[in-house]
Coordinates of C-alpha atoms and ligand atoms in Angstrom, one line a residue:
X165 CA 35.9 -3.2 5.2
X166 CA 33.4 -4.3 7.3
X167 CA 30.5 -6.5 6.2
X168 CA 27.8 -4.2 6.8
X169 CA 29.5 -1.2 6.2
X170 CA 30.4 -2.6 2.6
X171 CA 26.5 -2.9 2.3
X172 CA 26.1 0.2 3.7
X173 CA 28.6 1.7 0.8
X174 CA 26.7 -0.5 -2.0
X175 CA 23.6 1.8 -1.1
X176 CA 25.0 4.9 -0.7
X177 CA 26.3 4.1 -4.2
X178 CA 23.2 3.7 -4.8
X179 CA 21.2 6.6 -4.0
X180 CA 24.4 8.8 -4.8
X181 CA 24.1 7.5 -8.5
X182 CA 19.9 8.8 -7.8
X183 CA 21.6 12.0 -7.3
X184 CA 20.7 13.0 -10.8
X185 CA 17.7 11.2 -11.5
X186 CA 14.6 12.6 -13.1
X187 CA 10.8 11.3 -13.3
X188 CA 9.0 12.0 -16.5
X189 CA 5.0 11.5 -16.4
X190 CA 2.5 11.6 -19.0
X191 CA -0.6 12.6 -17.2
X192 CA -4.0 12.3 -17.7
X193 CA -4.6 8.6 -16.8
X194 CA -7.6 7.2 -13.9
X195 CA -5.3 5.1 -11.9
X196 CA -6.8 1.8 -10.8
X197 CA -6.0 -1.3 -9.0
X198 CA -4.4 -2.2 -6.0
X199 CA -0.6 -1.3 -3.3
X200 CA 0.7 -2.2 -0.3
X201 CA 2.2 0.8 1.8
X202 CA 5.5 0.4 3.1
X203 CA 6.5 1.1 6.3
X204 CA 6.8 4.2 8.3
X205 CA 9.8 6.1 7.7
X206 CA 8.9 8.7 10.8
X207 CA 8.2 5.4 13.0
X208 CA 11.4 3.4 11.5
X209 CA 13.9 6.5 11.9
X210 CA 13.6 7.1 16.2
X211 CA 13.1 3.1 16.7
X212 CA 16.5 2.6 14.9
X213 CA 17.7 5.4 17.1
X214 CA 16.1 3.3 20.2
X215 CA 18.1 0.6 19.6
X216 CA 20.8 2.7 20.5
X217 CA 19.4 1.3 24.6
X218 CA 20.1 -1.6 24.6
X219 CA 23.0 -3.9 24.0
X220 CA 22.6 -7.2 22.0
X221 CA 21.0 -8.0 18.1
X222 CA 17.8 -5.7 17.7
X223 CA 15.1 -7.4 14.6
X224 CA 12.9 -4.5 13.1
X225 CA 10.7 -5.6 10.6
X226 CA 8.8 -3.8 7.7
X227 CA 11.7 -1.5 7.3
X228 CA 11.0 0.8 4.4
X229 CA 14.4 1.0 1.9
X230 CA 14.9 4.7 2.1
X231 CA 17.2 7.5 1.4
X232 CA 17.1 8.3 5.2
X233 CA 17.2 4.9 6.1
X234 CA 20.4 4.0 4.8
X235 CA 21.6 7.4 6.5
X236 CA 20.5 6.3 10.2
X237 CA 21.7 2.7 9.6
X238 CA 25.3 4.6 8.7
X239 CA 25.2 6.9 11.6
X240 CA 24.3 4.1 13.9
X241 CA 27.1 2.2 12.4
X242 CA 29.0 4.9 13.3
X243 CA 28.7 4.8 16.5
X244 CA 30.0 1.1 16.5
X245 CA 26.7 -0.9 15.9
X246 CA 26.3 -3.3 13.2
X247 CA 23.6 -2.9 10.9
X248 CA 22.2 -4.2 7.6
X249 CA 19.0 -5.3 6.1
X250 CA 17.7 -8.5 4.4
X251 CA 14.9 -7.3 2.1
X252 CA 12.8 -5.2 4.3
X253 CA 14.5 -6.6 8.2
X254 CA 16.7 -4.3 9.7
X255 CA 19.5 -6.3 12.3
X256 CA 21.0 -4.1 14.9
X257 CA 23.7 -5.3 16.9
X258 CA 24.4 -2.6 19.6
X259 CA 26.7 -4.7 22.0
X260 CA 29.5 -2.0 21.6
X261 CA 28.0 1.2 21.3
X262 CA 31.8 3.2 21.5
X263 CA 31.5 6.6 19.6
X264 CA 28.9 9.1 20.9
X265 CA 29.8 11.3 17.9
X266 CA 27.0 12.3 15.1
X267 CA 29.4 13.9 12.7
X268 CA 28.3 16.9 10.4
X269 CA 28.1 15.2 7.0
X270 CA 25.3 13.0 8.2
X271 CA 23.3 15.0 9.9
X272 CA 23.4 17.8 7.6
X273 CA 21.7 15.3 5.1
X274 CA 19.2 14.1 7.7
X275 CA 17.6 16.3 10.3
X276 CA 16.4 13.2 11.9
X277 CA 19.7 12.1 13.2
X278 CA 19.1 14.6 16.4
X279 CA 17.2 11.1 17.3
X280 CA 20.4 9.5 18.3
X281 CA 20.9 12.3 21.2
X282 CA 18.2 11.2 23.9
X283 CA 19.8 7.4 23.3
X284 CA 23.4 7.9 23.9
X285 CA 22.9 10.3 27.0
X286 CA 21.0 7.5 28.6
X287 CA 23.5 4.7 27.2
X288 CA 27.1 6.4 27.4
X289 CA 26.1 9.4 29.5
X290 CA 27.2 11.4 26.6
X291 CA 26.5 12.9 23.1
X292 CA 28.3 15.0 20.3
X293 CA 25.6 15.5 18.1
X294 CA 26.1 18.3 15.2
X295 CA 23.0 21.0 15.3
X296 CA 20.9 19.7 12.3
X297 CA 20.5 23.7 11.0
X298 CA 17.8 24.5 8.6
X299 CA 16.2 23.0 5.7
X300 CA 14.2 23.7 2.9
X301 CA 10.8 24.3 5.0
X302 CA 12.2 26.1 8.0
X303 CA 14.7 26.8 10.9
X304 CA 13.5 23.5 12.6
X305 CA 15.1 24.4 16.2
X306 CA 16.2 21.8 18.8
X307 CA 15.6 24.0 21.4
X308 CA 12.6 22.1 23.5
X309 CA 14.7 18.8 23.0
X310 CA 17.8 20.4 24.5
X311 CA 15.4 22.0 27.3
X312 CA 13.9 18.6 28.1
X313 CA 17.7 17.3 28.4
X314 CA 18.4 19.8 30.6
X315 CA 15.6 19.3 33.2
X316 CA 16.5 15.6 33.4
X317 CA 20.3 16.9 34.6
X318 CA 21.9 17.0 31.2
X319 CA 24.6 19.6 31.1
X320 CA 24.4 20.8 27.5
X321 CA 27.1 22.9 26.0
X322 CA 27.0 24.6 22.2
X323 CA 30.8 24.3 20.5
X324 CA 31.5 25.1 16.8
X325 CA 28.1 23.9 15.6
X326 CA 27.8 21.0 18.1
X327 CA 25.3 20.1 20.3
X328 CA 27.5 18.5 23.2
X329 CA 25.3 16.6 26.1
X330 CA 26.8 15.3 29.0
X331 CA 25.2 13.4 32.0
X332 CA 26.1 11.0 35.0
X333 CA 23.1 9.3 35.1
X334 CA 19.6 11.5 34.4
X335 CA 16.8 11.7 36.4
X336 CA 13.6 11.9 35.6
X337 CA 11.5 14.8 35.5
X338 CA 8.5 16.8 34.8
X339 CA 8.9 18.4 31.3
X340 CA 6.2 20.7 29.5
X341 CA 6.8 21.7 25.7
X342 CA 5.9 25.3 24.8
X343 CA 4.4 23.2 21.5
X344 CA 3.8 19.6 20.2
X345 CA 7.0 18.5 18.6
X346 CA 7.7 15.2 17.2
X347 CA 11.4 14.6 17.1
X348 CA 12.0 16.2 20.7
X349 CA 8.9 13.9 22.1
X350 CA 10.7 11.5 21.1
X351 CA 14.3 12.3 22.1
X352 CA 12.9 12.3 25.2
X353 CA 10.6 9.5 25.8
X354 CA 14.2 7.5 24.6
X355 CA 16.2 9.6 27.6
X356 CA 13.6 8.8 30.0
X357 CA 13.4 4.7 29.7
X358 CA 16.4 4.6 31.6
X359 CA 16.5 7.6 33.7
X360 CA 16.4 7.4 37.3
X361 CA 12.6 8.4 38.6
X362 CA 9.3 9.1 36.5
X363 CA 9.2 11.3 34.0
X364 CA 6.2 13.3 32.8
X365 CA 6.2 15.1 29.1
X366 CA 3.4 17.4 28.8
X367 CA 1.5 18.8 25.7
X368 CA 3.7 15.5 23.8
X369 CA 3.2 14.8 20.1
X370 CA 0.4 12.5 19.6
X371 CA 1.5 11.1 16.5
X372 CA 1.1 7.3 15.4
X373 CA 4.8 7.4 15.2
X374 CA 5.8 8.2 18.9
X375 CA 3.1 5.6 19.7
X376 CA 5.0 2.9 17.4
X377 CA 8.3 4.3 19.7
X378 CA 6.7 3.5 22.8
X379 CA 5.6 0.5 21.5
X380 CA 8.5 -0.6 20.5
X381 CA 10.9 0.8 23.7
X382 CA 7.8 -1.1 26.0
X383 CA 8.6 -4.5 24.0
X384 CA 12.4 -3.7 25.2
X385 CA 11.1 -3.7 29.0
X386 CA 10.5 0.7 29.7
X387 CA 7.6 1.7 31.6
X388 CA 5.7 4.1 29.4
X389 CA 2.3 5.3 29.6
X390 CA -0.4 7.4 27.7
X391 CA 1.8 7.5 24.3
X392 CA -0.7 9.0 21.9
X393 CA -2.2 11.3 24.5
X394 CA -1.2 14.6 25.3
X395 CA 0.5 13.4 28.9
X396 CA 3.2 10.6 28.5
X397 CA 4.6 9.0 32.3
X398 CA 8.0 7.1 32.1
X399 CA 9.1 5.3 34.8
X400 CA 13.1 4.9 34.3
X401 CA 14.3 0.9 34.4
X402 CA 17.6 0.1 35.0
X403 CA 18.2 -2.1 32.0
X404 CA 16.4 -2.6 28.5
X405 CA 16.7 -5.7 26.1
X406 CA 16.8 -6.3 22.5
X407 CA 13.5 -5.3 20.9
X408 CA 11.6 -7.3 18.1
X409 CA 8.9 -5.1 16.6
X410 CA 7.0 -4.2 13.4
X411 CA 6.8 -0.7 12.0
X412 CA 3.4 0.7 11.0
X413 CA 2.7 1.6 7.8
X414 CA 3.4 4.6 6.0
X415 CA 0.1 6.6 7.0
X416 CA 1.8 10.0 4.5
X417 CA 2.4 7.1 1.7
X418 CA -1.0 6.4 2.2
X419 CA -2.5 10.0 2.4
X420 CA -0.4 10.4 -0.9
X421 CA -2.1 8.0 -2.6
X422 CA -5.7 8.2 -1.4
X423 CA -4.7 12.5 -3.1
X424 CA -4.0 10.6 -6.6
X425 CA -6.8 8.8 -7.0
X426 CA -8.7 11.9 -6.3
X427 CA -6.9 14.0 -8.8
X428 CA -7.0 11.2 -11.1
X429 CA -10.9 10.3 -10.7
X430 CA -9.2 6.8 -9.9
X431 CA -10.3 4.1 -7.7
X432 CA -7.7 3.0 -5.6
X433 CA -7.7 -0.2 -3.0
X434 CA -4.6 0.3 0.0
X435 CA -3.4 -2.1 1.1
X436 CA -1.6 -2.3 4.7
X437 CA -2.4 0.8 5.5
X438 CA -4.0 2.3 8.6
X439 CA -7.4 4.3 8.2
X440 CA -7.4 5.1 11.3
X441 CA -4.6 7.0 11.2
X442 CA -6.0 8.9 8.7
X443 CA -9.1 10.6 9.9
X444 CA -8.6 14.1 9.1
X445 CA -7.1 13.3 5.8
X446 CA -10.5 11.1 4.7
X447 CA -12.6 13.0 6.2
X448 CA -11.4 16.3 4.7
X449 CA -11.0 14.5 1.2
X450 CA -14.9 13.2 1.6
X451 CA -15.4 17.0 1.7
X452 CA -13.6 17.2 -1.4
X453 CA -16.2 14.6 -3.1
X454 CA -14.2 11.4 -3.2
X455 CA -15.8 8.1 -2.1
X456 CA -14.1 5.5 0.7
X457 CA -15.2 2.0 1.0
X458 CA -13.6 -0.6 4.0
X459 CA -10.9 -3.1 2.4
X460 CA -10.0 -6.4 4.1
X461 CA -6.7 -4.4 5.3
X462 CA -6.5 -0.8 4.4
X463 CA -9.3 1.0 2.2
X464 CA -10.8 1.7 -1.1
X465 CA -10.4 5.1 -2.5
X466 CA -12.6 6.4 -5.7
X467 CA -12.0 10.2 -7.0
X468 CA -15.0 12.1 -8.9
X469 CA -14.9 13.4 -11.9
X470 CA -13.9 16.7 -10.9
X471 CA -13.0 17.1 -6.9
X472 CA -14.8 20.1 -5.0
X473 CA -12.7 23.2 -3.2
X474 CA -11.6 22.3 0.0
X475 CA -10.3 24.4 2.9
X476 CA -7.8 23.3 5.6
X477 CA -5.0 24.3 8.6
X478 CA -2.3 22.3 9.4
X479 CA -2.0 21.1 13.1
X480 CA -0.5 18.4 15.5
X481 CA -1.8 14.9 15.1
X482 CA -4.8 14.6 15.3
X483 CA -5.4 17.7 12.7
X484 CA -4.5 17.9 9.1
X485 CA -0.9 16.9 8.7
X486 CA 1.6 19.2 7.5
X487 CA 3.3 16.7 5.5
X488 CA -0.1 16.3 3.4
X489 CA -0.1 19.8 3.1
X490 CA 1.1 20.2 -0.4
X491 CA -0.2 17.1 -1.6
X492 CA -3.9 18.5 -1.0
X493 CA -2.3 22.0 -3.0
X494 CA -2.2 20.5 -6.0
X495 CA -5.4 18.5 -6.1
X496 CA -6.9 21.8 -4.9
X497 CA -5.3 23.1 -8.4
X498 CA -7.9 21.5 -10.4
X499 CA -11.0 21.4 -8.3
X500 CA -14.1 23.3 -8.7
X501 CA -13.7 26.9 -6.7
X502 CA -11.3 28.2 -4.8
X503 CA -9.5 26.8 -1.2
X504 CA -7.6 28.1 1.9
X505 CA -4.4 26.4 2.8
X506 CA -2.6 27.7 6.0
X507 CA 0.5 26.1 6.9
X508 CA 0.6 26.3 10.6
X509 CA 3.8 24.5 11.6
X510 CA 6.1 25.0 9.7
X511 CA 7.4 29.0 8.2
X512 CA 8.6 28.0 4.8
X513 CA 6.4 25.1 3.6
X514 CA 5.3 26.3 0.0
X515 CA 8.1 25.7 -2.0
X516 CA 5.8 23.4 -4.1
X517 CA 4.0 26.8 -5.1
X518 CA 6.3 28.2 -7.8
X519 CA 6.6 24.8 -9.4
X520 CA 3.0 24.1 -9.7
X521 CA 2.1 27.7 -10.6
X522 CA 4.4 26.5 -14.0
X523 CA 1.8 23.8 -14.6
X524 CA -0.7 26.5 -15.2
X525 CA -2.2 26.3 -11.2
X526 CA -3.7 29.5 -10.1
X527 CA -2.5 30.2 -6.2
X528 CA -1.3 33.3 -4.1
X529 CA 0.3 33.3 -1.0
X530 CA 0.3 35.6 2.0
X531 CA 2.5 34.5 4.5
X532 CA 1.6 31.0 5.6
X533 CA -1.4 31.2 3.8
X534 CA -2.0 29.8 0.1
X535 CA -5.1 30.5 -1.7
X536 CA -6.2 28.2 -5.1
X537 CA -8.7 29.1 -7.6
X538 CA -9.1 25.8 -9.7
X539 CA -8.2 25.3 -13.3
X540 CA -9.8 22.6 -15.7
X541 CA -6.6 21.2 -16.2
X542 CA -2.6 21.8 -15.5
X543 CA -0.5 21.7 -17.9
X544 CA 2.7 19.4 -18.2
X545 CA 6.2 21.5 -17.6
X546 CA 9.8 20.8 -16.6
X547 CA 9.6 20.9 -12.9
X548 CA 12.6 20.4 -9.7
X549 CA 11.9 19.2 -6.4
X550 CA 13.0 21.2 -3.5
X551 CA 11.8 18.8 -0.6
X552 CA 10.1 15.2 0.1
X553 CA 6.7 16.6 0.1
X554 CA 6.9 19.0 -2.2
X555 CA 8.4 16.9 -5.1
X556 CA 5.2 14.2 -4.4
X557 CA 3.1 16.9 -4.5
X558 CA 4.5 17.6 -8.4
X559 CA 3.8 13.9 -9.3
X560 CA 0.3 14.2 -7.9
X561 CA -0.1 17.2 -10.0
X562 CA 1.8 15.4 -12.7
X563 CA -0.7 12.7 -12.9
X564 CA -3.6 14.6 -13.7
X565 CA -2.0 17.2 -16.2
X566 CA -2.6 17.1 -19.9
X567 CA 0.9 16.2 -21.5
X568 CA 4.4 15.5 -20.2
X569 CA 6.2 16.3 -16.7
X570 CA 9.7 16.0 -16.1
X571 CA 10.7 15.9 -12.4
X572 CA 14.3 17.1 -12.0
X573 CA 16.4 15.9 -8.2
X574 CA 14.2 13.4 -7.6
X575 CA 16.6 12.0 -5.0
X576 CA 14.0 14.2 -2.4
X577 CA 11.2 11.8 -3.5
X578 CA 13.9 8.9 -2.4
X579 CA 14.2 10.1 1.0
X580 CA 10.7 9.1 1.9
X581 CA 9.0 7.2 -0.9
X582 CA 10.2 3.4 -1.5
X583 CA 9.4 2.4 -4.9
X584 CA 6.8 5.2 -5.9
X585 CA 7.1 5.1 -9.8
X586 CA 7.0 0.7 -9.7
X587 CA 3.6 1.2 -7.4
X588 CA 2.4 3.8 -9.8
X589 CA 3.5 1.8 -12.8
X590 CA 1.2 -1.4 -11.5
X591 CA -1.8 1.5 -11.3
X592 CA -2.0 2.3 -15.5
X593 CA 0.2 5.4 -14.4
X594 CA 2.9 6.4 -17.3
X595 CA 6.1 7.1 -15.7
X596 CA 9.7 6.5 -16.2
X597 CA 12.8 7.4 -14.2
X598 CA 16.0 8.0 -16.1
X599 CA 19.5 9.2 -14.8
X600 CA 20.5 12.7 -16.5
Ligands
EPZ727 C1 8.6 15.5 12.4 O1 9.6 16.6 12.3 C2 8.6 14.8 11.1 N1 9.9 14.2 10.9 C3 8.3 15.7 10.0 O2 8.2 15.0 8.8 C4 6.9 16.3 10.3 O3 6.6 17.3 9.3 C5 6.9 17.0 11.6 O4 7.3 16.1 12.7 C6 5.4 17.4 12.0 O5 5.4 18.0 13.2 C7 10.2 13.0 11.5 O6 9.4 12.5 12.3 C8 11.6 12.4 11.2 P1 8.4 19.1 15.1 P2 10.1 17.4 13.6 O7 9.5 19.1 16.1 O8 10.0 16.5 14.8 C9 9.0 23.6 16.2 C10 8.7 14.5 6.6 O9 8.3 15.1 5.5 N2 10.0 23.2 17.1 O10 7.1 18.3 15.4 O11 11.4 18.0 13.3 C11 9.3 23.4 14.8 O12 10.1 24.5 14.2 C12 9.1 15.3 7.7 O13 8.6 13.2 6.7 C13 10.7 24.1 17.9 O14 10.4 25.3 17.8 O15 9.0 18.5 13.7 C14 7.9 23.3 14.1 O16 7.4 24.6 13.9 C15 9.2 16.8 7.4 N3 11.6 23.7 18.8 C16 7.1 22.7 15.2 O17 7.8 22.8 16.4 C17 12.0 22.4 18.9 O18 12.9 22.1 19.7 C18 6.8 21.2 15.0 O19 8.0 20.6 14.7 C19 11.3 21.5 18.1 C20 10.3 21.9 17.2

């Protein structure tokens, strides 16, 4: 077998053995101290897909070692790249980019793998990618990434749950989304770089993670302009090169730590994060009563004794992100009145409700909307993940509640977290991991 697809098995081993892996948590404990954020999985996933462009060795650094990073590094294997990582360096080698396939079995476990369609349309001038389907918080269409294919001369074609793309050579065009969406931004911008023409994306996703992309595709020699704004221009180039870039930090890491040291009454120094990618998160926990103070490369975080009722909406970047939705939930659980949560992209995103509603939490839900009277304290309970968010919403929760937690399929915390329970550990938190 292969080198790197023997590495590749070794982790799949090893996050197949996580399977069954639980967290238990004794809560109650001010966390203190200092971490260092890892990097972006959201940035990491489309600039492993972006690769994908160019032939030759590709270096991305600050890789975070993640469930759904060892999935794209297998899909992209798949396709006939090498890949592997050395610590926290992932090496591409795209020279022979053969298969245009993205088979069911991965993409099923990783909606994220739609990435890989916007590269090998502009690479091989074809794609077989399976339709990612639903997951826990929603339908989670492709249709706007498909549309954006089609108006840069993609004939697209749906065959026993495929997604089948097919193109001479696409040109560019003037594309408008009905809505922000991040993924299909994305998928785009990458079918663009080497499209014939300009293209123009309107109402884009202005998340930091499609400006990393754009970063990293302009460091491989595309012509992109106003990533992070609503407008994006592309002018196509005939050829890319092998990039060598740096992924930003994990700015929902982050958020999920600045929301346990407020639920904790912690103080908390971040390390290697970006603030600034952050600004509706802070500024809504301020709100909440929690103190921030500079750091010499992230920020200080300090939690009050008890944190006040907050109200928020999800929204695109630059509003309150939905993945910090349920995070703010359960600190909401135990502050002092009641809050408002609406959940405005995504149709199914409270499946964090039931289990914190065990803990003792007091919330109802309408629809999309969540209201949460506070409680002095939650109570520790047996507990089961249901999706990334929601399960580091339950160790938020977990760390503040009197008693102990046990966090059942924990592997949803591995998709997205690296090393959550070691960073916690190193903060006075008391929690274990142990395979059922
Ligand atoms: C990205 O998902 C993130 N995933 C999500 O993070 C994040 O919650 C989401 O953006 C926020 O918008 C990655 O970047 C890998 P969207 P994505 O397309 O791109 C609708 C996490 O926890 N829509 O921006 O799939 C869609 O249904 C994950 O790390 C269409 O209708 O989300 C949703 O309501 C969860 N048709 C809205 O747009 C389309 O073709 C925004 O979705 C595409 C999207």
């Amino acid at each position: 077998m292969p080198n790197q697809l023997f590495c590749i098995r070794i982790t799949d081993q090893i996050y197949l053995e996580a399977e069954l892996d639980k967290l238990v948590i004794r809560g109650g404990k001010r966390l203190k101290g200092s971490v260092t954020i890892s990097g972006s999985k959201n940035a990491a996933l489309p600039i492993m897909a972006a690769t994908l462009l160019a032939p030759g060795e590709h270096l991305l650094s600050n890789v975070p070692h993640l469930r759904d990073v060892s999935t794209m590094g297998r899909l992209i294997a798949n396709l006939g790249a090498g890949f592997h990582l050395e610590n926290n360096n992932a090496i591409l080698d795209c020279s022979s980019i053969k298969n245009f396939e993205a088979p069911y079995d991965l993409v099923s476990t990783m909606r994220a793998s739609v990435l890989v369609l916007g590269p090998l349309v502009a690479r091989l001038g074809r794609a077989k990618v399976s339709l990612p389907g639903g997951c826990a918080i929603g339908a989670r269409p492709i249709n706007l990434h498909l549309m954006g294919l089609e108006k840069m001369g993609a004939t697209i074609t749906l065959d026993s749950g495929y997604v089948i793309a097919r193109a001479k050579k696409l040109k560019g065009a003037a594309i408008c989304f009905d809505m922000p969406t991040v993924t299909g931004t994305e998928n785009i911008m990458m079918a663009a770089v080497l499209a014939e023409g300009k293209t123009l994306i309107e109402n884009a996703a202005r998340e930091p993670e499609v400006v990393d992309l754009a970063d990293a595709l302009i460091s491989m020699g595309a012509r992109i302009k106003g990533a992070g704004e609503g407008l994006i221009e592309i002018e196509g180039v005939s050829a890319l090169t092998p990039l060598r870039h740096t992924v930003i930090p994990d700015r929902i890491e982050a958020g999920t730590l600045l929301a346990i040291a407020g639920i904790t009454g912690g103080d908390i120094v971040i390390n290697a994060c970006r603030p600034d990618h952050l600004d509706a998160v802070i500024n809504k926990l301020k709100d909440a009563g929690m103190v921030f103070r500079p750091a010499v490369n992230g920020i200080r975080a300090t939690g009050p004794r008890r944190l006040a009722a907050v109200s928020t909406m999800t929204m695109p970047y630059p509003g309150f992100p939905t993945d910090m939705q349920a995070q703010l939930m359960a600190m909401m659980c135990v502050a002092e009145g009641a809050s408002v949560i609406s959940e405005k992209i995504f149709e199914n995103r409270f499946m964090h409700v039931a289990e914190l509603r065990r803990m003792g939490a007091d919330i109802t839900t309408e629809g999309r909307i969540a209201t949460i009277r506070g409680v002095r304290a939650l109570k520790g309970a047996p507990l089961m993940a249901t999706d990334l968010r929601a399960s580091a919403s339950l160790i938020v929760a977990a760390l503040a509640a009197e008693g102990e937690t046990t966090v059942k399929r924990i592997y949803h915390l591995d998709r997205g977290y690296e090393k959550l329970e070691e960073k916690l550990i190193a903060l006075g938190a008391d929690i274990s991991r142990y395979k059922e």
